């Protein structure tokens, strides 16, 4: 299929809600590749320009898998990780499923980045600011503004301790659609992820923003690859299996069943997720395996 034809099909599938731009496999393909880092830089500037108070001109992608510092420690696997030309470390996470642990998960991921900023023998002055950006497909925080930034502040005075911690949350369901010409740069990116636009609005969005237009083109290239398409489908199926299993757990009223599903999802054991919702003996076996 020619790229132009595939792009039209991708836009049509977006219009019919058959493609999820927040699928983490697709997200990493678009935002985590050296050859498309201009897209990532544009997105980061949209989110961080106000808080950083400077323009990001370049980034360097870094390893996304963080080996635990102690034996039997928890492996951290970032979606997209990079360093800015000004030295800050960045982790961008796409979260489609609400595991009810997002606040602590964010702190844990941030702490791993921050610790990586110093090696044995260096001084604390060598630590670099670390920034996490969470793109969420669910509501999490009490405010209605779809973008929130957290740091460390004095509760009484509001004074910020330092600029080493920034935790950004983009809650996509809170984005309210408006005419493209009235959107800020960040709102255009939230419109891109939200898939609330019709095809005409989506084309207008692409025409008004070079980086977003490139992101749509990259999505078209992604679906040209049979392997990438299969990875995408597998991930979507895992999400659906998790949601189905969670519905089953609510019906059963088993809190530990929900914990089991979360453990399996974290390990990518999608076949087991589907099986435990219908196979009681296998479910009991995995309860023992995970000591639940």
mmCIF file of C-alpha atoms in Angstrom:
data_model
loop_
_atom_site.group_PDB
_atom_site.id
_atom_site.type_symbol
_atom_site.label_atom_id
_atom_site.label_comp_id
_atom_site.label_asym_id
_atom_site.label_seq_id
_atom_site.Cartn_x
_atom_site.Cartn_y
_atom_site.Cartn_z
ATOM 1 C CA UNK A 1 0.000 0.000 0.000
ATOM 2 C CA UNK A 2 1.429 3.408 -0.983
ATOM 3 C CA UNK A 3 2.267 5.763 1.902
ATOM 4 C CA UNK A 4 -0.227 8.414 0.757
ATOM 5 C CA UNK A 5 -3.002 5.835 0.602
ATOM 6 C CA UNK A 6 -1.994 4.366 3.960
ATOM 7 C CA UNK A 7 -1.995 7.834 5.546
ATOM 8 C CA UNK A 8 -5.570 8.369 4.339
ATOM 9 C CA UNK A 9 -6.530 4.986 5.793
ATOM 10 C CA UNK A 10 -4.862 5.777 9.133
ATOM 11 C CA UNK A 11 -6.723 9.104 9.348
ATOM 12 C CA UNK A 12 -9.976 7.348 8.478
ATOM 13 C CA UNK A 13 -9.316 4.687 11.144
ATOM 14 C CA UNK A 14 -8.632 7.434 13.673
ATOM 15 C CA UNK A 15 -11.950 9.006 12.724
ATOM 16 C CA UNK A 16 -13.653 5.654 13.358
ATOM 17 C CA UNK A 17 -11.718 5.167 16.654
ATOM 18 C CA UNK A 18 -10.050 2.027 15.315
ATOM 19 C CA UNK A 19 -6.544 3.303 16.139
ATOM 20 C CA UNK A 20 -5.355 4.297 19.603
ATOM 21 C CA UNK A 21 -2.486 6.811 19.440
ATOM 22 C CA UNK A 22 -1.818 6.153 23.134
ATOM 23 C CA UNK A 23 -0.890 2.531 22.483
ATOM 24 C CA UNK A 24 2.600 2.473 24.027
ATOM 25 C CA UNK A 25 4.098 0.420 21.160
ATOM 26 C CA UNK A 26 2.980 3.018 18.627
ATOM 27 C CA UNK A 27 3.965 5.871 20.961
ATOM 28 C CA UNK A 28 7.542 4.601 21.316
ATOM 29 C CA UNK A 29 7.821 4.211 17.534
ATOM 30 C CA UNK A 30 6.798 7.832 16.958
ATOM 31 C CA UNK A 31 8.430 9.572 19.932
ATOM 32 C CA UNK A 32 11.372 7.330 20.836
ATOM 33 C CA UNK A 33 13.424 7.193 17.627
ATOM 34 C CA UNK A 34 16.489 9.252 16.752
ATOM 35 C CA UNK A 35 15.277 9.878 13.209
ATOM 36 C CA UNK A 36 12.095 11.485 14.555
ATOM 37 C CA UNK A 37 13.476 13.338 17.557
ATOM 38 C CA UNK A 38 12.229 16.663 16.140
ATOM 39 C CA UNK A 39 8.693 15.435 16.967
ATOM 40 C CA UNK A 40 9.737 14.609 20.526
ATOM 41 C CA UNK A 41 11.485 17.964 20.980
ATOM 42 C CA UNK A 42 8.375 19.794 19.794
ATOM 43 C CA UNK A 43 6.171 17.883 22.239
ATOM 44 C CA UNK A 44 8.581 18.434 25.145
ATOM 45 C CA UNK A 45 8.742 22.163 24.436
ATOM 46 C CA UNK A 46 4.940 22.326 24.442
ATOM 47 C CA UNK A 47 4.791 20.749 27.918
ATOM 48 C CA UNK A 48 7.940 22.126 29.555
ATOM 49 C CA UNK A 49 8.726 25.554 28.091
ATOM 50 C CA UNK A 50 6.918 27.458 30.848
ATOM 51 C CA UNK A 51 8.457 25.517 33.734
ATOM 52 C CA UNK A 52 11.951 25.201 32.222
ATOM 53 C CA UNK A 53 11.949 28.839 31.109
ATOM 54 C CA UNK A 54 14.098 27.995 28.104
ATOM 55 C CA UNK A 55 13.678 26.338 24.713
ATOM 56 C CA UNK A 56 14.800 22.727 24.254
ATOM 57 C CA UNK A 57 16.965 22.639 21.121
ATOM 58 C CA UNK A 58 18.287 19.081 21.222
ATOM 59 C CA UNK A 59 17.867 15.795 23.097
ATOM 60 C CA UNK A 60 19.784 12.552 23.432
ATOM 61 C CA UNK A 61 17.817 9.339 23.784
ATOM 62 C CA UNK A 62 19.075 7.071 26.573
ATOM 63 C CA UNK A 63 18.501 3.471 27.617
ATOM 64 C CA UNK A 64 14.896 2.899 28.641
ATOM 65 C CA UNK A 65 15.579 -0.147 30.831
ATOM 66 C CA UNK A 66 16.967 0.726 34.247
ATOM 67 C CA UNK A 67 18.672 -2.208 35.981
ATOM 68 C CA UNK A 68 17.922 -2.274 39.750
ATOM 69 C CA UNK A 69 20.775 -1.215 41.993
ATOM 70 C CA UNK A 70 20.198 -4.052 44.457
ATOM 71 C CA UNK A 71 19.715 -7.777 43.919
ATOM 72 C CA UNK A 72 16.051 -8.686 43.426
ATOM 73 C CA UNK A 73 15.217 -4.987 42.974
ATOM 74 C CA UNK A 74 12.386 -3.895 40.703
ATOM 75 C CA UNK A 75 13.257 -3.343 37.044
ATOM 76 C CA UNK A 76 12.215 0.081 35.735
ATOM 77 C CA UNK A 77 11.282 0.248 32.067
ATOM 78 C CA UNK A 78 10.634 3.748 30.754
ATOM 79 C CA UNK A 79 8.531 4.391 27.629
ATOM 80 C CA UNK A 80 10.719 7.195 26.255
ATOM 81 C CA UNK A 81 13.807 8.433 28.112
ATOM 82 C CA UNK A 82 16.166 11.219 27.056
ATOM 83 C CA UNK A 83 18.502 13.938 28.250
ATOM 84 C CA UNK A 84 18.044 17.574 27.261
ATOM 85 C CA UNK A 85 20.809 19.695 25.822
ATOM 86 C CA UNK A 86 20.625 21.666 29.098
ATOM 87 C CA UNK A 87 21.246 18.532 31.205
ATOM 88 C CA UNK A 88 17.831 17.561 32.596
ATOM 89 C CA UNK A 89 16.729 13.913 32.463
ATOM 90 C CA UNK A 90 13.276 13.247 31.008
ATOM 91 C CA UNK A 91 10.957 10.248 31.205
ATOM 92 C CA UNK A 92 7.734 10.274 29.157
ATOM 93 C CA UNK A 93 5.168 7.636 30.094
ATOM 94 C CA UNK A 94 1.914 6.702 28.365
ATOM 95 C CA UNK A 95 -0.583 5.068 30.715
ATOM 96 C CA UNK A 96 -3.768 3.602 29.273
ATOM 97 C CA UNK A 97 -4.833 1.484 32.265
ATOM 98 C CA UNK A 98 -5.407 2.917 35.724
ATOM 99 C CA UNK A 99 -3.735 0.437 38.086
ATOM 100 C CA UNK A 100 -4.650 2.673 41.057
ATOM 101 C CA UNK A 101 -0.963 3.261 41.788
ATOM 102 C CA UNK A 102 -0.075 6.137 39.474
ATOM 103 C CA UNK A 103 1.096 8.594 42.127
ATOM 104 C CA UNK A 104 3.569 6.165 43.711
ATOM 105 C CA UNK A 105 4.604 4.720 40.359
ATOM 106 C CA UNK A 106 5.490 8.230 39.195
ATOM 107 C CA UNK A 107 7.579 8.907 42.301
ATOM 108 C CA UNK A 108 9.386 5.588 41.881
ATOM 109 C CA UNK A 109 10.208 6.219 38.220
ATOM 110 C CA UNK A 110 11.324 9.756 38.998
ATOM 111 C CA UNK A 111 13.576 8.542 41.824
ATOM 112 C CA UNK A 112 15.256 6.011 39.516
ATOM 113 C CA UNK A 113 16.050 8.759 37.018
ATOM 114 C CA UNK A 114 17.315 11.073 39.728
ATOM 115 C CA UNK A 115 19.587 8.404 41.221
ATOM 116 C CA UNK A 116 21.033 7.701 37.789
ATOM 117 C CA UNK A 117 22.273 11.287 37.716
ATOM 118 C CA UNK A 118 25.099 10.496 40.105
ATOM 119 C CA UNK A 119 27.659 7.702 40.342
ATOM 120 C CA UNK A 120 29.737 6.455 43.231
ATOM 121 C CA UNK A 121 32.358 8.980 44.287
ATOM 122 C CA UNK A 122 30.586 12.041 42.863
ATOM 123 C CA UNK A 123 29.203 14.902 44.939
ATOM 124 C CA UNK A 124 25.519 15.688 45.393
ATOM 125 C CA UNK A 125 26.109 18.804 43.322
ATOM 126 C CA UNK A 126 26.418 16.477 40.324
ATOM 127 C CA UNK A 127 22.759 15.448 40.571
ATOM 128 C CA UNK A 128 20.701 16.717 37.647
ATOM 129 C CA UNK A 129 17.032 17.726 37.592
ATOM 130 C CA UNK A 130 14.724 14.864 36.600
ATOM 131 C CA UNK A 131 11.338 15.369 34.949
ATOM 132 C CA UNK A 132 8.552 12.848 34.420
ATOM 133 C CA UNK A 133 5.701 13.466 31.971
ATOM 134 C CA UNK A 134 2.690 11.164 32.303
ATOM 135 C CA UNK A 135 0.166 11.053 29.457
ATOM 136 C CA UNK A 136 -2.950 9.447 30.937
ATOM 137 C CA UNK A 137 -6.030 8.104 29.215
ATOM 138 C CA UNK A 138 -7.986 8.351 32.483
ATOM 139 C CA UNK A 139 -8.833 10.960 35.101
ATOM 140 C CA UNK A 140 -6.570 10.920 38.150
ATOM 141 C CA UNK A 141 -6.280 14.307 39.861
ATOM 142 C CA UNK A 142 -8.943 16.568 41.402
ATOM 143 C CA UNK A 143 -8.420 19.684 39.260
ATOM 144 C CA UNK A 144 -10.195 20.135 35.911
ATOM 145 C CA UNK A 145 -7.179 21.552 34.107
ATOM 146 C CA UNK A 146 -5.849 18.657 31.960
ATOM 147 C CA UNK A 147 -2.241 19.658 32.706
ATOM 148 C CA UNK A 148 -0.828 19.656 36.245
ATOM 149 C CA UNK A 149 2.747 19.913 37.487
ATOM 150 C CA UNK A 150 3.886 18.756 40.943
ATOM 151 C CA UNK A 151 7.154 19.482 42.740
ATOM 152 C CA UNK A 152 8.328 19.928 46.346
ATOM 153 C CA UNK A 153 7.041 23.063 48.077
ATOM 154 C CA UNK A 154 6.897 24.462 51.604
ATOM 155 C CA UNK A 155 3.291 23.857 52.691
ATOM 156 C CA UNK A 156 3.090 27.122 54.650
ATOM 157 C CA UNK A 157 4.872 29.540 52.316
ATOM 158 C CA UNK A 158 4.526 27.899 48.904
ATOM 159 C CA UNK A 159 8.286 28.274 48.394
ATOM 160 C CA UNK A 160 9.768 25.662 46.105
ATOM 161 C CA UNK A 161 12.625 23.607 47.571
ATOM 162 C CA UNK A 162 14.547 23.414 44.276
ATOM 163 C CA UNK A 163 13.934 22.701 40.591
ATOM 164 C CA UNK A 164 15.193 19.105 40.655
ATOM 165 C CA UNK A 165 11.725 17.492 40.655
ATOM 166 C CA UNK A 166 8.931 18.011 38.134
ATOM 167 C CA UNK A 167 6.061 15.552 37.765
ATOM 168 C CA UNK A 168 3.766 16.490 34.889
ATOM 169 C CA UNK A 169 0.365 14.891 34.289
ATOM 170 C CA UNK A 170 -1.578 15.272 31.039
ATOM 171 C CA UNK A 171 -5.058 13.853 31.660
ATOM 172 C CA UNK A 172 -6.323 13.480 28.113
ATOM 173 C CA UNK A 173 -10.027 12.874 28.996
ATOM 174 C CA UNK A 174 -10.115 16.363 30.551
ATOM 175 C CA UNK A 175 -9.152 18.008 27.260
ATOM 176 C CA UNK A 176 -12.072 20.057 25.895
ATOM 177 C CA UNK A 177 -12.108 20.329 22.129
ATOM 178 C CA UNK A 178 -12.079 23.779 20.551
ATOM 179 C CA UNK A 179 -11.301 25.262 17.109
ATOM 180 C CA UNK A 180 -7.733 24.364 16.144
ATOM 181 C CA UNK A 181 -6.808 28.016 15.527
ATOM 182 C CA UNK A 182 -7.659 28.803 19.175
ATOM 183 C CA UNK A 183 -5.520 26.009 20.674
ATOM 184 C CA UNK A 184 -2.229 26.552 22.444
ATOM 185 C CA UNK A 185 0.733 24.399 21.443
ATOM 186 C CA UNK A 186 0.094 22.020 24.340
ATOM 187 C CA UNK A 187 -3.623 21.838 23.543
ATOM 188 C CA UNK A 188 -2.807 20.823 19.974
ATOM 189 C CA UNK A 189 -0.788 17.900 21.270
ATOM 190 C CA UNK A 190 -3.575 16.935 23.675
ATOM 191 C CA UNK A 191 -6.013 17.107 20.751
ATOM 192 C CA UNK A 192 -3.693 14.753 18.851
ATOM 193 C CA UNK A 193 -3.727 12.178 21.674
ATOM 194 C CA UNK A 194 -7.410 12.590 22.521
ATOM 195 C CA UNK A 195 -8.790 11.485 19.163
ATOM 196 C CA UNK A 196 -11.785 13.795 19.737
ATOM 197 C CA UNK A 197 -11.354 15.498 16.364
ATOM 198 C CA UNK A 198 -13.244 14.585 13.228
ATOM 199 C CA UNK A 199 -11.307 13.999 10.015
ATOM 200 C CA UNK A 200 -11.607 17.609 8.828
ATOM 201 C CA UNK A 201 -10.390 18.952 12.186
ATOM 202 C CA UNK A 202 -7.572 16.405 12.220
ATOM 203 C CA UNK A 203 -6.399 17.513 8.785
ATOM 204 C CA UNK A 204 -6.575 21.124 9.942
ATOM 205 C CA UNK A 205 -4.509 20.212 12.999
ATOM 206 C CA UNK A 206 -1.883 18.511 10.819
ATOM 207 C CA UNK A 207 -1.724 21.487 8.445
ATOM 208 C CA UNK A 208 -1.309 23.938 11.333
ATOM 209 C CA UNK A 209 1.542 22.092 13.033
ATOM 210 C CA UNK A 210 4.571 20.571 11.286
ATOM 211 C CA UNK A 211 5.512 18.253 14.165
ATOM 212 C CA UNK A 212 1.998 16.843 14.536
ATOM 213 C CA UNK A 213 1.803 16.357 10.780
ATOM 214 C CA UNK A 214 5.073 14.398 11.037
ATOM 215 C CA UNK A 215 3.601 12.336 13.882
ATOM 216 C CA UNK A 216 0.650 11.332 11.692
ATOM 217 C CA UNK A 217 3.087 10.411 8.905
ATOM 218 C CA UNK A 218 5.106 8.315 11.354
ATOM 219 C CA UNK A 219 1.942 6.459 12.393
ATOM 220 C CA UNK A 220 1.372 5.645 8.719
ATOM 221 C CA UNK A 221 4.922 4.263 8.435
ATOM 222 C CA UNK A 222 4.367 2.219 11.600
ATOM 223 C CA UNK A 223 1.431 0.357 10.081
ATOM 224 C CA UNK A 224 3.439 -0.464 6.939
ATOM 225 C CA UNK A 225 5.427 -2.961 9.022
ATOM 226 C CA UNK A 226 3.677 -6.328 9.594
ATOM 227 C CA UNK A 227 5.719 -6.878 12.771
ATOM 228 C CA UNK A 228 4.859 -3.456 14.198
ATOM 229 C CA UNK A 229 1.185 -3.998 13.375
ATOM 230 C CA UNK A 230 1.298 -7.327 15.200
ATOM 231 C CA UNK A 231 2.979 -5.714 18.224
ATOM 232 C CA UNK A 232 0.273 -3.050 18.238
ATOM 233 C CA UNK A 233 -2.536 -5.613 18.049
ATOM 234 C CA UNK A 234 -0.991 -7.741 20.804
ATOM 235 C CA UNK A 235 -0.769 -4.723 23.076
ATOM 236 C CA UNK A 236 -4.385 -3.735 22.372
ATOM 237 C CA UNK A 237 -5.484 -7.289 23.094
ATOM 238 C CA UNK A 238 -3.578 -7.262 26.387
ATOM 239 C CA UNK A 239 -5.393 -4.059 27.371
ATOM 240 C CA UNK A 240 -8.763 -5.574 26.484
ATOM 241 C CA UNK A 241 -7.936 -8.783 28.362
ATOM 242 C CA UNK A 242 -6.949 -6.767 31.424
ATOM 243 C CA UNK A 243 -10.164 -4.739 31.320
ATOM 244 C CA UNK A 244 -12.241 -7.897 30.910
ATOM 245 C CA UNK A 245 -10.435 -9.582 33.767
ATOM 246 C CA UNK A 246 -10.935 -6.545 36.000
ATOM 247 C CA UNK A 247 -14.657 -6.621 35.277
ATOM 248 C CA UNK A 248 -14.652 -10.287 36.243
ATOM 249 C CA UNK A 249 -12.768 -9.493 39.443
ATOM 250 C CA UNK A 250 -15.354 -6.895 40.421
ATOM 251 C CA UNK A 251 -18.112 -9.440 39.902
ATOM 252 C CA UNK A 252 -16.236 -11.973 42.037
ATOM 253 C CA UNK A 253 -15.378 -9.357 44.626
ATOM 254 C CA UNK A 254 -11.829 -10.724 44.958
ATOM 255 C CA UNK A 255 -9.279 -8.067 45.813
ATOM 256 C CA UNK A 256 -6.402 -10.486 45.377
ATOM 257 C CA UNK A 257 -7.678 -11.358 41.909
ATOM 258 C CA UNK A 258 -7.177 -7.720 40.923
ATOM 259 C CA UNK A 259 -3.661 -7.885 42.393
ATOM 260 C CA UNK A 260 -2.951 -11.035 40.397
ATOM 261 C CA UNK A 261 -4.082 -9.409 37.151
ATOM 262 C CA UNK A 262 -1.843 -6.423 37.850
ATOM 263 C CA UNK A 263 1.177 -8.677 38.467
ATOM 264 C CA UNK A 264 0.567 -10.579 35.228
ATOM 265 C CA UNK A 265 0.092 -7.379 33.251
ATOM 266 C CA UNK A 266 3.347 -5.951 34.624
ATOM 267 C CA UNK A 267 5.140 -9.080 33.358
ATOM 268 C CA UNK A 268 3.381 -9.048 29.962
ATOM 269 C CA UNK A 269 1.754 -12.465 30.555
ATOM 270 C CA UNK A 270 -1.277 -11.733 28.384
ATOM 271 C CA UNK A 271 -2.268 -15.368 27.821
ATOM 272 C CA UNK A 272 -2.350 -15.972 31.576
ATOM 273 C CA UNK A 273 -4.573 -12.900 32.067
ATOM 274 C CA UNK A 274 -7.176 -14.370 29.740
ATOM 275 C CA UNK A 275 -6.911 -17.830 31.300
ATOM 276 C CA UNK A 276 -7.196 -16.925 34.988
ATOM 277 C CA UNK A 277 -10.591 -15.254 34.495
ATOM 278 C CA UNK A 278 -12.136 -18.606 33.471
ATOM 279 C CA UNK A 279 -9.867 -21.287 34.964
ATOM 280 C CA UNK A 280 -10.241 -21.421 38.767
ATOM 281 C CA UNK A 281 -7.569 -24.111 39.291
ATOM 282 C CA UNK A 282 -5.009 -22.149 37.284
ATOM 283 C CA UNK A 283 -5.985 -18.994 39.172
ATOM 284 C CA UNK A 284 -5.286 -20.753 42.493
ATOM 285 C CA UNK A 285 -1.930 -21.944 41.146
ATOM 286 C CA UNK A 286 -0.900 -18.370 40.297
ATOM 287 C CA UNK A 287 -2.108 -17.103 43.675
ATOM 288 C CA UNK A 288 0.466 -19.431 45.209
ATOM 289 C CA UNK A 289 3.118 -18.408 42.684
ATOM 290 C CA UNK A 290 2.716 -14.731 43.574
ATOM 291 C CA UNK A 291 2.069 -15.415 47.265
ATOM 292 C CA UNK A 292 -1.298 -13.635 47.152
#
